[in-house]
Amino acid sequence: MKFVLAGQPNSGKSTIFNSVAGYRSATANFPGSSVSFTITRALILGREVEVVDLPGIYSLTSSREAAGEAESYLLDEDYDLIIDVMDASRLGRSLELTLQLLELERPMIVALNMMDEAVRSGIEVDAEDLAQELGVPVVPTVGRRGSGLRDLFRGALRQAHCGEASRSLELDRKVEEAVGRVRELLAESEFENTVPPRFVAEKLIERDPHFERDVYSARPELEAQVLGVAEGLQEFHGWSSDQVVSGSRHAVAHRIEEKVVTMHPPQVGWREWADRLLLHPLTGGPLMVLILGALFWFVFRVGQRLEVPLLALTDRLALALATQFPPDTFVGAIAGGALTGIAGGVALVLPYLVPFLLGLAVLEDTGYLPRMAYILDNFMHRIGLHGKSVLPLILGYGCSVPAIMSARILESRRDRRITAVLASFIPCSARTIVIFGLVAAYMGPVWALFIYLFNLILVVILGNVLARTMKGASPGLILEIPELRLPHPKTMVAKTWMTLKEFIIIAWPLLVASSVVLGFLEWAHAANSVNGLLSPLTVTILGLPAAVGMTLIFGILRKELTLVMLVQALGTTQLNTVMTDGQLLTFTLFVVFYVPCVATIAVMGRELGWKDTAWVTTFSLLVAVVVGIAGRFAYALFA
Amino acid sequence: MGYDPILEGVSPMMALDTVDVKRRARVILIDGGHRVRAHLNTLGIHIGDWLTVVERAPFRGPVLVEVNGSRLALGRGIASKIKVEIEGSIESLSTPPREAEAEQR
């Protein structure tokens, strides 16, 4: 049995999904945070059910350039039931999608979610009346607190069992006439599709390009006749046919809303006050700087508190191991490598990664990110983008992979391309670890801040250049600002754990294995040849020790590796004893910019195509070299 | 933008980006392509809808509006394409004319 969660962006699908799946689907308080669907198997009342979490969609029209994954899933795939997640606090708008989902004529149940927010905004929804109107069961839920979810899934099972399909609601009389006429035409020409004929007819009248292509390529003779019907509708109403249909759906949604909703005066709480400050023309900007500054400070302080004692501990261990098995023996080299890998993860990576991920989770869950998009819209216009691009760029500070994927929330292809490229240049958490572990730890936090600012300036310049050279229209900012929420400790921990688990399962073994390989290569004196090969770059151009050559190769796998490998390659955790401050700075600058990691390259290839990816990769290497040289000589001159 | 300044003075129609904070206004025209209109529709802005300007960012930044219970940030470019009429005069904001939205087509 298979259930599909469908609903508008930020209506809480992923939260409901996670309640049955454990924490599998990334949630955040901004519209469009799920970009691809996640499937889980769950045991519901003793039955095994597959649950699919689709990305949010505002409607079933393919008005977006990228015809949504969610849409084609709903239309073409095989499943037993739709769980339509409606946002009770935005009932009218949610209803418009619900009406379209009803037209799919599949078994359906409505989760009337965010009941708590609705109550706060003074909206009282009568779930029974709503069920009456829609002809499908409606269960009030608060996904974040888990209330109503048992009833929801119990109802879902029952509904899927009796298998009764939903029925479309009646629209405006003229629209119904037109739909009926096109259905007749479709039936006459014996056109068959996985989608109910009514739905096809409606889409053809709305002139949906996707359906027009499908139908007219199979039955070209229909085109003129259907267009005739659409034009008739257009003439009668004086609006384009798609507006007539959507307008009529809007009217039905509105009628239902009027019937089931009772309005009370809204509660003006701390959310309203916080928003007034956060979005105020005078206080909004300074508060944003303050919030981001606090995040930076938090990561640095917590990281340092943990790093120093952990490093001391691992150093003692390494010393004990070295006396037992000298590093020039085979066993010593391998064991030393393994220990460096393990210790590097514990002492260098985790101290900064954990507070960083927690901080990012707070920004995501409170809903501050869309507010940043609002405040920074102006600034983003200077780069040639608009506020919405802020979301992928901020996510880029976490990891480039989801950041590039989230560029999909942008409507135009041009904006998507530019944003994805820029996001890959933002220092991700792996690069942050290098920045904190080398520059902040040995040279002080001001220098780390300087690298971030310098990176930001370069990103702005690059954005400007790209925006000027790339053609295509940008529609500008249209973004929903969701209500502020207090971060939920459980979600925070779960979210941090999800990313951390990825580090522990994938990156850490890689770290240990690479460390062992490097230990072996050094024992066999093979590392020198690779280092020698790279020495024109590392030694001549950048003025670094030759031993860093190997670390840069490993760094393409995962950027954190450069830091841990550096420890292994130079044979000490006190890196400032073997590298000067200038070298640390040059090395870090180079690592921040050079070649995205393998995972990023893969996702960029998928999202942008391999030509763009190859270009970005080469370009980033070039930038890294230039920046590295600049860092080397600037530091020598001024510091 | 192509407006007769004299005519604009008399006409009650104005662009959304020129509406003052806390004013209620009613959408009468969306001057944009099919895609922009469709996107605004799905986010809850239709012709005939009432909206309130909650905040305006400085230096031609975006406009924050409240419409049908949700808040939307609209870039100035888009906001200038949404033509609205202002609600009567300085009326109390606590009387939401919900019936007005019911008008169809």
XYZ file of C-alpha atoms in Angstrom:
744
model
C 0.000 0.000 0.000
C 1.322 3.411 -0.921
C 0.310 6.841 0.429
C 1.371 10.111 -1.142
C 1.699 13.315 0.875
C 0.803 16.265 -1.315
C 0.233 19.886 -0.436
C 1.393 23.433 -0.879
C 4.911 24.460 0.091
C 5.482 24.917 3.809
C 2.198 23.237 4.757
C 4.049 20.662 6.841
C 4.183 17.567 4.636
C 7.721 16.735 5.610
C 6.949 17.179 9.288
C 4.098 14.678 9.035
C 6.305 12.416 6.956
C 9.063 12.499 9.549
C 6.617 11.566 12.273
C 6.128 8.201 10.585
C 9.584 7.872 9.077
C 11.848 9.018 11.853
C 13.857 12.001 10.676
C 14.456 11.296 6.980
C 13.175 14.287 5.122
C 14.766 17.655 5.617
C 12.325 20.193 7.008
C 12.796 23.919 7.221
C 10.532 26.860 7.720
C 10.645 28.213 4.225
C 8.577 27.415 1.171
C 10.141 24.867 -1.123
C 12.591 23.250 1.250
C 11.906 19.757 -0.082
C 13.096 19.651 -3.649
C 12.822 15.981 -4.425
C 10.644 13.262 -3.011
C 11.499 10.889 -0.209
C 9.970 7.461 0.301
C 9.808 5.482 3.495
C 8.247 2.263 4.670
C 6.324 2.649 7.866
C 4.298 0.382 10.070
C 0.895 1.972 10.521
C -1.496 0.154 12.828
C 0.334 -3.051 12.088
C 0.280 -2.629 8.328
C 3.295 -1.912 6.241
C 2.723 1.176 4.172
C 4.964 3.092 1.830
C 4.746 6.842 2.396
C 5.964 9.296 -0.232
C 6.805 12.899 0.678
C 6.441 15.073 -2.411
C 7.885 18.567 -2.793
C 5.277 21.241 -2.217
C 3.305 22.579 -5.153
C 1.052 25.588 -5.258
C -1.161 24.163 -7.956
C -1.252 21.400 -10.519
C -0.544 23.684 -13.439
C 2.868 23.390 -14.982
C 3.412 27.134 -14.953
C 6.903 26.670 -13.613
C 9.668 26.182 -16.108
C 10.689 22.917 -14.548
C 7.544 20.827 -14.716
C 7.593 19.635 -11.158
C 8.561 16.207 -10.010
C 5.624 16.317 -7.630
C 3.197 16.977 -10.407
C 4.261 14.142 -12.664
C 4.305 11.810 -9.679
C 0.719 12.670 -8.795
C -0.446 12.324 -12.362
C 1.368 9.232 -13.566
C 2.474 7.040 -10.689
C 0.646 4.204 -9.082
C -0.441 4.812 -5.491
C -3.377 4.026 -3.248
C -4.194 7.284 -1.558
C -3.405 10.988 -1.525
C -2.966 12.631 1.851
C -3.618 16.259 1.037
C -1.896 18.393 3.653
C -3.744 21.690 3.939
C -2.564 24.694 5.867
C -5.569 25.653 7.979
C -4.205 29.143 8.521
C -4.242 29.718 4.756
C -7.345 27.771 3.957
C -8.506 29.638 0.881
C -5.249 29.170 -0.917
C -4.806 25.570 0.177
C -8.294 24.821 -1.097
C -7.319 25.727 -4.632
C -4.829 22.896 -4.745
C -7.247 20.589 -2.935
C -9.875 21.179 -5.614
C -7.368 20.169 -8.259
C -6.307 17.097 -6.337
C -9.954 16.035 -6.082
C -10.059 16.106 -9.862
C -7.444 13.349 -9.980
C -10.226 10.977 -8.847
C -8.114 8.883 -6.510
C -8.872 7.967 -2.896
C -7.996 10.961 -0.779
C -7.944 12.222 2.795
C -7.286 15.758 3.985
C -4.916 16.563 6.842
C -6.055 19.962 8.062
C -2.646 20.897 9.382
C -1.273 23.883 11.323
C -4.445 24.152 13.358
C -2.449 25.936 16.065
C -1.342 28.694 13.710
C -4.874 29.056 12.420
C -6.184 29.548 15.953
C -3.546 32.197 16.572
C -4.583 34.086 13.473
C -8.166 33.916 14.670
C -9.321 31.365 12.106
C -11.674 28.663 13.292
C -12.223 25.910 10.745
C -15.061 23.433 11.026
C -13.473 20.178 9.857
C -16.788 18.350 9.548
C -18.314 21.032 7.359
C -15.180 20.980 5.239
C -15.392 17.199 4.830
C -19.007 17.644 3.770
C -18.050 20.187 1.149
C -15.115 18.234 -0.239
C -16.642 14.773 -0.065
C -13.508 13.295 1.528
C -12.575 12.795 5.206
C -10.844 15.721 6.935
C -8.644 15.249 10.014
C -7.392 18.281 11.978
C -3.697 17.944 12.814
C -0.769 19.811 14.284
C 2.131 18.043 12.612
C 4.797 19.641 14.739
C 3.277 18.395 17.940
C 2.155 15.136 16.421
C -1.445 15.667 17.406
C -4.100 14.179 15.159
C -1.594 12.116 13.216
C -2.836 8.786 14.597
C -6.351 9.625 13.511
C -5.016 10.784 10.177
C -3.246 7.539 9.351
C -6.066 5.414 10.732
C -8.445 7.336 8.488
C -6.006 7.024 5.600
C -5.911 3.235 5.906
C -9.684 3.037 6.048
C -10.075 5.324 3.055
C -7.467 3.462 1.017
C -9.217 0.177 1.841
C -12.653 1.147 0.723
C -10.912 2.672 -2.297
C -13.545 5.260 -3.013
C -12.149 7.817 -5.411
C -12.621 11.529 -4.871
C -14.971 13.519 -7.079
C -14.350 16.874 -8.701
C -16.363 19.810 -7.458
C -18.460 21.773 -9.866
C -17.013 24.968 -11.234
C -18.698 27.872 -12.985
C -21.485 26.778 -15.381
C -19.746 28.036 -18.511
C -16.525 26.291 -17.523
C -18.396 23.060 -16.889
C -20.010 23.319 -20.313
C -16.655 23.819 -21.972
C -15.084 20.947 -20.013
C -17.999 18.716 -20.969
C -17.602 19.619 -24.627
C -13.865 18.844 -24.629
C -14.487 15.570 -22.803
C -16.881 14.582 -25.564
C -14.242 15.420 -28.140
C -11.676 13.345 -26.272
C -14.094 10.424 -25.991
C -14.975 10.611 -29.683
C -11.350 10.442 -30.700
C -10.814 7.637 -28.145
C -7.926 9.388 -26.460
C -6.720 7.427 -23.441
C -4.448 8.588 -20.665
C -3.575 7.638 -17.090
C -5.198 10.878 -15.999
C -8.997 11.220 -15.666
C -10.566 12.705 -18.842
C -12.083 15.611 -16.919
C -8.672 16.624 -15.758
C -7.225 16.390 -19.268
C -10.098 18.442 -20.626
C -9.594 21.149 -18.034
C -5.872 21.303 -18.685
C -6.439 21.625 -22.428
C -8.814 24.517 -21.852
C -6.246 26.123 -19.555
C -3.816 25.669 -22.457
C -1.322 23.767 -20.349
C 1.660 23.225 -22.682
C 2.485 19.815 -21.204
C -0.969 18.372 -21.891
C -1.308 20.110 -25.244
C 1.873 18.395 -26.381
C 0.717 15.016 -25.107
C -2.729 15.112 -26.596
C -2.134 16.913 -29.868
C 0.842 14.808 -30.828
C -1.415 11.752 -30.596
C -4.587 13.390 -31.951
C -3.615 16.434 -34.021
C -7.156 16.830 -35.336
C -8.368 17.757 -31.826
C -6.299 20.900 -31.560
C -8.494 23.214 -33.627
C -11.709 21.987 -32.028
C -10.463 22.297 -28.450
C -9.029 25.725 -29.133
C -12.438 26.693 -30.466
C -14.037 25.740 -27.157
C -11.396 27.618 -25.188
C -11.896 30.688 -27.321
C -15.632 30.502 -26.779
C -15.041 30.583 -23.037
C -12.613 33.414 -23.442
C -15.067 35.463 -25.441
C -17.849 34.954 -22.960
C -15.786 36.075 -19.963
C -13.428 38.512 -21.639
C -10.428 36.869 -19.952
C -7.930 34.313 -21.165
C -9.263 30.802 -20.688
C -6.711 29.842 -18.055
C -7.726 32.805 -15.955
C -11.379 31.908 -16.340
C -10.757 28.391 -15.060
C -8.481 29.437 -12.207
C -10.799 32.319 -11.350
C -13.734 29.980 -11.187
C -11.785 27.585 -8.983
C -10.836 30.521 -6.786
C -14.513 31.398 -6.453
C -15.450 27.863 -5.428
C -12.583 27.771 -2.932
C -13.718 31.074 -1.568
C -17.320 29.936 -1.212
C -16.174 26.884 0.752
C -13.871 28.987 2.899
C -16.707 31.356 3.767
C -18.856 28.434 4.750
C -16.436 26.553 7.012
C -14.447 29.388 8.564
C -15.437 31.578 11.488
C -13.196 34.581 12.040
C -12.108 35.810 15.439
C -9.784 38.704 16.177
C -6.202 37.491 15.715
C -3.894 37.213 18.696
C -1.095 39.712 18.413
C 1.737 37.870 20.122
C 5.490 37.957 20.253
C 5.604 36.792 16.615
C 4.042 39.985 15.387
C 6.366 42.100 17.511
C 9.433 40.142 16.476
C 8.469 40.512 12.844
C 7.986 44.230 13.198
C 11.565 44.508 14.431
C 13.099 41.933 12.101
C 11.563 43.443 8.988
C 11.610 47.099 9.946
C 13.536 49.296 7.508
C 15.747 50.631 10.289
C 16.212 47.664 12.604
C 15.979 44.772 10.124
C 19.456 45.113 8.649
C 21.388 45.617 11.908
C 19.494 42.738 13.524
C 20.470 40.478 10.644
C 24.136 41.357 11.063
C 23.762 40.732 14.779
C 22.131 37.336 14.272
C 24.742 36.159 11.781
C 27.518 37.522 13.970
C 26.141 35.645 16.957
C 26.093 32.467 14.902
C 29.721 32.938 13.907
C 30.759 33.671 17.475
C 28.833 30.645 18.779
C 30.530 28.285 16.319
C 33.944 29.679 17.105
C 33.645 29.646 20.903
C 32.054 26.241 21.190
C 34.451 24.803 18.620
C 37.491 26.142 20.391
C 36.335 25.010 23.814
C 36.062 21.479 22.492
C 38.999 21.428 20.123
C 41.802 22.280 22.536
C 41.283 19.475 25.097
C 40.417 16.965 22.370
C 43.577 17.769 20.458
C 45.673 17.376 23.595
C 44.124 13.978 24.158
C 44.660 12.724 20.610
C 48.217 14.022 20.647
C 48.961 11.976 23.729
C 47.476 8.934 22.025
C 49.562 9.517 18.901
C 52.692 9.863 20.994
C 51.973 6.631 22.856
C 51.371 4.856 19.554
C 54.569 6.215 18.032
C 56.681 4.906 20.889
C 55.010 1.494 20.614
C 55.198 1.292 16.804
C 57.695 3.744 15.308
C 56.247 5.461 12.221
C 58.997 4.185 9.946
C 57.833 0.574 10.384
C 54.993 -0.704 8.199
C 52.615 -1.346 11.107
C 53.482 2.001 12.626
C 52.743 3.851 9.403
C 49.375 2.155 8.895
C 48.292 2.442 12.541
C 49.471 6.033 12.692
C 47.450 6.827 9.602
C 44.327 5.208 11.016
C 44.690 7.058 14.302
C 45.135 10.389 12.553
C 41.966 9.728 10.584
C 39.923 8.876 13.659
C 41.416 11.623 15.773
C 41.008 14.192 13.021
C 37.296 13.469 12.912
C 36.923 13.759 16.680
C 39.191 16.650 17.427
C 39.208 18.782 14.290
C 35.915 18.233 12.486
C 33.214 17.582 15.078
C 33.952 20.512 17.426
C 33.073 23.018 14.687
C 30.616 20.945 12.686
C 28.154 20.293 15.519
C 27.622 23.907 16.667
C 27.556 25.047 13.058
C 24.826 22.606 12.075
C 22.820 23.490 15.178
C 23.045 27.175 14.341
C 21.983 26.614 10.763
C 19.085 24.469 11.949
C 17.882 27.338 14.136
C 17.972 29.733 11.185
C 16.063 27.261 9.040
C 13.423 26.242 11.529
C 12.507 29.614 12.914
C 11.704 30.866 9.441
C 14.375 33.540 9.524
C 15.744 32.613 6.087
C 12.804 33.984 4.061
C 13.065 37.149 6.137
C 16.682 37.417 5.114
C 15.517 37.055 1.531
C 13.249 40.038 2.107
C 15.941 42.166 3.684
C 18.616 41.211 1.182
C 16.443 41.468 -1.939
C 17.845 44.885 -2.602
C 21.419 43.745 -2.199
C 20.805 40.685 -4.365
C 19.557 42.942 -7.131
C 23.033 44.439 -7.182
C 24.369 40.972 -7.986
C 21.727 40.684 -10.668
C 19.574 38.212 -8.771
C 16.747 38.709 -6.318
C 15.989 37.867 -2.707
C 14.935 34.297 -3.266
C 18.499 33.374 -4.213
C 19.497 34.106 -0.624
C 18.064 30.752 0.474
C 20.337 28.552 -1.659
C 23.304 30.753 -0.864
C 22.771 30.497 2.897
C 22.235 26.754 2.601
C 25.561 26.762 0.764
C 27.235 27.548 4.079
C 25.921 24.166 5.223
C 26.612 21.987 2.214
C 26.842 22.772 -1.485
C 24.800 19.726 -2.489
C 21.408 20.709 -1.020
C 22.207 24.331 -1.818
C 22.543 23.623 -5.524
C 19.440 21.464 -5.443
C 17.453 24.165 -3.678
C 18.222 26.577 -6.508
C 15.213 24.872 -8.072
C 12.916 27.113 -6.046
C 13.845 29.899 -8.447
C 11.450 30.339 -11.319
C 13.757 31.252 -14.156
C 16.493 29.111 -15.597
C 18.911 32.013 -15.689
C 18.516 32.692 -11.964
C 18.848 28.993 -11.215
C 22.108 28.703 -13.121
C 23.705 31.775 -11.599
C 22.579 30.873 -8.085
C 23.804 27.286 -8.333
C 27.217 28.405 -9.549
C 27.497 31.010 -6.801
C 26.340 28.518 -4.174
C 29.223 26.227 -5.092
C 31.636 29.052 -4.290
C 30.203 29.620 -0.806
C 32.367 27.935 1.857
C 30.361 24.889 2.972
C 30.625 23.370 6.450
C 33.548 21.213 5.294
C 35.433 24.270 4.136
C 34.304 26.082 7.286
C 36.077 23.381 9.252
C 39.280 24.114 7.384
C 38.811 27.844 7.934
C 38.149 27.420 11.641
C 40.629 24.584 12.183
C 43.518 26.396 10.520
C 42.969 30.114 10.333
C 40.699 30.798 13.305
C 42.511 28.347 15.565
C 46.055 29.546 14.816
C 45.614 33.101 13.578
C 42.480 34.241 15.420
C 38.801 34.647 14.557
C 39.291 38.021 12.851
C 41.265 36.341 10.097
C 38.531 33.739 9.651
C 35.968 36.500 9.378
C 38.201 38.136 6.810
C 38.149 34.992 4.670
C 34.337 34.902 4.788
C 34.099 38.556 3.807
C 36.659 38.163 1.075
C 34.758 35.156 -0.248
C 31.520 37.115 -0.158
C 33.054 39.977 -2.115
C 34.306 37.570 -4.748
C 30.880 35.928 -4.955
C 29.302 39.346 -5.455
C 31.742 40.187 -8.230
C 31.255 36.808 -9.862
C 27.485 37.194 -9.595
C 27.706 40.566 -11.265
C 29.746 39.204 -14.121
C 27.442 36.229 -14.608
C 24.304 38.352 -14.434
C 25.638 40.688 -17.069
C 26.683 37.933 -19.435
C 23.769 35.532 -19.059
C 20.608 36.260 -20.914
C 17.089 35.565 -19.754
C 14.457 37.289 -17.728
C 14.286 37.293 -13.967
C 10.769 37.604 -12.599
C 11.855 39.259 -9.371
C 10.981 38.328 -5.841
C 7.674 36.629 -5.085
C 8.113 34.796 -1.830
C 5.850 33.752 0.947
C 7.021 34.765 4.417
C 5.887 32.031 6.787
C 5.028 32.684 10.405
C 7.959 32.728 12.825
C 8.280 29.591 14.879
C 10.197 28.704 17.983
C 12.734 26.065 17.054
C 11.716 22.687 18.332
C 14.601 21.032 20.243
C 13.657 17.593 18.944
C 13.688 18.717 15.323
C 16.940 20.601 15.834
C 18.690 17.583 17.231
C 17.191 15.300 14.595
C 18.192 17.617 11.795
C 21.733 18.057 13.078
C 21.992 14.332 13.568
C 20.851 13.669 9.992
C 23.750 15.668 8.548
C 26.151 14.460 11.184
C 25.250 10.863 10.428
C 26.181 11.509 6.841
C 29.577 12.709 7.991
C 30.071 9.752 10.308
C 28.927 7.099 7.846
C 30.382 8.432 4.600
C 33.066 10.970 5.317
C 34.691 9.533 8.379
C 35.503 6.097 6.965
C 36.790 7.917 3.917
C 38.902 10.047 6.203
C 40.374 7.050 7.989
C 40.926 5.126 4.746
C 42.586 8.099 3.057
C 44.728 8.629 6.116
C 45.835 5.001 6.023
C 46.553 5.242 2.292
C 48.596 8.364 2.860
C 50.440 6.679 5.750
C 51.211 3.765 3.476
C 52.326 5.996 0.607
C 54.640 7.846 2.927
C 56.059 4.648 4.300
C 56.686 3.505 0.717
C 58.068 6.984 -0.129
C 55.467 7.200 -2.932
C 53.766 10.329 -1.655
C 56.865 12.261 -2.628
C 56.373 11.622 -6.316
C 52.814 12.968 -6.244
C 53.941 15.891 -4.145
C 56.789 16.425 -6.569
C 54.349 16.462 -9.462
C 52.271 19.123 -7.749
C 55.199 21.099 -6.420
C 55.202 23.689 -9.238
C 51.758 24.693 -7.967
C 52.180 24.149 -4.244
C 55.793 25.214 -3.740
C 56.646 27.560 -6.588
C 53.363 29.385 -7.028
C 51.801 29.214 -3.580
C 54.912 28.914 -1.435
C 53.596 26.005 0.621
C 55.425 22.911 1.903
C 55.592 20.226 -0.804
C 53.800 17.757 1.488
C 50.453 19.559 1.036
C 50.244 18.270 -2.534
C 48.629 14.965 -1.572
C 46.165 16.643 0.778
C 44.796 18.700 -2.081
C 44.161 15.550 -4.107
C 42.264 14.002 -1.179
C 40.410 17.241 -0.677
C 38.551 16.752 -3.930
C 36.828 13.767 -2.319
C 35.797 15.732 0.757
C 37.058 19.142 1.680
C 37.492 18.219 5.354
C 40.101 15.715 4.261
C 42.550 18.496 3.461
C 42.729 19.450 7.120
C 43.107 15.954 8.508
C 45.456 14.901 5.720
C 47.546 17.951 6.444
C 47.998 16.711 9.982
C 48.959 13.303 8.670
C 51.247 14.630 5.945
C 53.107 17.050 8.198
C 53.155 14.618 11.108
C 51.862 16.982 13.804
C 48.634 18.481 15.090
C 50.481 21.658 16.056
C 50.405 22.894 12.485
C 51.657 26.350 13.367
C 55.023 24.846 14.284
C 55.621 23.683 10.712
C 53.719 26.272 8.690
C 53.899 30.040 8.947
C 50.742 32.106 9.349
C 51.097 33.266 5.764
C 51.218 29.668 4.568
C 48.188 28.710 6.646
C 46.264 31.607 5.145
C 47.337 30.823 1.578
C 46.525 27.147 1.980
C 43.082 27.877 3.437
C 42.242 30.395 0.728
C 43.234 27.892 -1.922
C 41.177 25.109 -0.320
C 38.126 27.345 0.021
C 38.039 28.098 -3.688
C 39.606 25.210 -5.595
C 37.430 22.599 -7.347
C 34.112 21.642 -5.711
C 34.101 18.236 -4.003
C 33.015 15.106 -5.870
C 29.463 15.147 -4.482
C 29.024 18.770 -5.522
C 30.360 18.087 -8.998
C 27.908 15.202 -9.361
C 24.868 17.209 -8.292
C 25.929 20.189 -10.364
C 26.279 17.958 -13.391
C 22.748 16.760 -12.876
C 21.227 20.176 -12.238
C 23.155 22.335 -14.704
C 24.596 19.912 -17.227
C 28.193 18.782 -17.631
C 29.293 21.672 -19.774
C 28.535 24.229 -17.083
C 30.034 21.947 -14.463
C 33.304 21.521 -16.324
C 33.443 25.257 -16.791
C 32.790 25.987 -13.111
C 35.364 23.424 -12.007
C 38.104 24.811 -14.215
C 37.205 28.349 -13.328
C 37.258 27.612 -9.592
C 40.771 26.215 -9.893
C 41.847 29.375 -11.652
C 40.266 31.551 -8.981
C 41.913 29.475 -6.266
C 45.354 29.953 -7.794
C 44.873 33.693 -8.186
C 43.464 34.060 -4.682
C 46.218 31.876 -3.253
C 48.913 34.024 -4.842
C 47.165 37.178 -3.706
C 46.925 35.819 -0.161
C 50.567 34.815 -0.135
C 51.960 38.145 -1.235
C 49.418 40.349 0.488
C 50.180 38.663 3.798
C 53.909 38.966 3.248
C 53.525 42.651 2.451
C 51.042 43.839 5.039
C 51.137 41.518 8.008
C 5.997 54.127 -16.395
C 4.016 55.357 -19.332
C 1.452 56.994 -17.115
C -0.080 60.336 -17.717
C 0.824 62.091 -14.475
C -2.317 64.175 -14.600
C -4.498 61.197 -15.221
C -2.803 59.283 -12.457
C -3.601 62.082 -10.090
C -7.318 61.664 -10.635
C -7.493 57.977 -11.225
C -7.799 55.921 -8.047
C -5.522 53.315 -9.613
C -1.954 53.174 -8.363
C 0.925 50.730 -8.407
C 1.305 48.578 -5.307
C 4.869 49.713 -4.726
C 3.683 53.274 -4.129
C 1.103 52.361 -1.495
C 1.941 53.480 2.027
C 2.554 51.114 4.898
C -0.564 49.934 6.770
C -2.840 50.917 3.875
C -5.371 48.446 2.524
C -5.708 48.204 -1.205
C -7.660 46.160 -3.685
C -6.067 44.541 -6.714
C -7.650 45.742 -9.929
C -5.112 44.786 -12.548
C -2.052 42.603 -12.854
C 0.056 44.018 -15.607
C 2.277 41.094 -16.388
C 2.787 38.000 -18.430
C 0.820 34.836 -18.072
C 3.489 33.292 -15.873
C 3.674 36.118 -13.371
C -0.118 36.191 -13.114
C -0.338 32.455 -12.610
C 2.343 32.546 -9.949
C 0.659 35.380 -8.091
C -2.659 33.548 -8.343
C -1.286 30.410 -6.765
C 0.212 32.450 -3.932
C -3.161 33.977 -3.262
C -3.174 37.302 -5.104
C -6.129 37.556 -7.446
C -7.865 40.457 -9.043
C -10.397 41.785 -6.565
C -8.453 40.624 -3.504
C -7.825 43.006 -0.645
C -4.321 43.298 0.635
C -2.540 45.262 3.312
C 0.925 46.699 2.891
C 2.735 45.599 6.041
C 6.208 46.934 5.386
C 8.267 48.532 2.669
C 11.988 47.943 2.578
C 14.069 51.072 2.030
C 15.994 51.916 -1.156
C 13.480 50.386 -3.536
C 13.580 47.078 -1.716
C 10.652 44.683 -1.696
C 7.166 45.297 -0.344
C 5.681 43.038 2.286
C 1.947 42.508 1.894
C -0.626 40.528 3.768
C -3.230 38.859 1.607
C -5.766 36.170 2.449
C -4.017 35.412 5.719
C -0.509 34.949 4.382
C 2.391 37.302 4.021
C 4.203 37.732 0.755
C 7.370 39.572 -0.098
C 7.122 41.133 -3.527
C 10.057 42.669 -5.333
C 9.508 46.244 -6.456
C 9.478 45.109 -10.070
C 6.497 42.874 -9.495
C 4.828 45.254 -7.078
C 4.900 48.000 -9.690
C 2.956 45.704 -12.029
C 0.159 45.157 -9.548
C -2.282 48.019 -9.873
C -4.522 48.660 -6.921
C -7.091 51.048 -5.605
C -6.812 52.363 -2.093
C -9.529 51.768 0.411
C -11.618 54.946 0.951
C -9.726 57.166 3.353
C -7.924 56.608 6.636
C -10.246 53.966 7.948
C -9.745 51.643 10.857
C -7.787 48.595 9.822
C -9.811 46.327 12.070
C -12.750 46.013 9.700
C -11.771 43.460 7.130
C -14.205 43.735 4.217
C -14.280 40.004 3.632
C -17.446 40.160 1.532
C -15.685 42.261 -1.037
C -13.419 39.384 -1.937
C -16.308 37.129 -2.786
C -16.885 38.794 -6.086
C -16.198 36.412 -8.881
C -14.512 36.746 -12.260
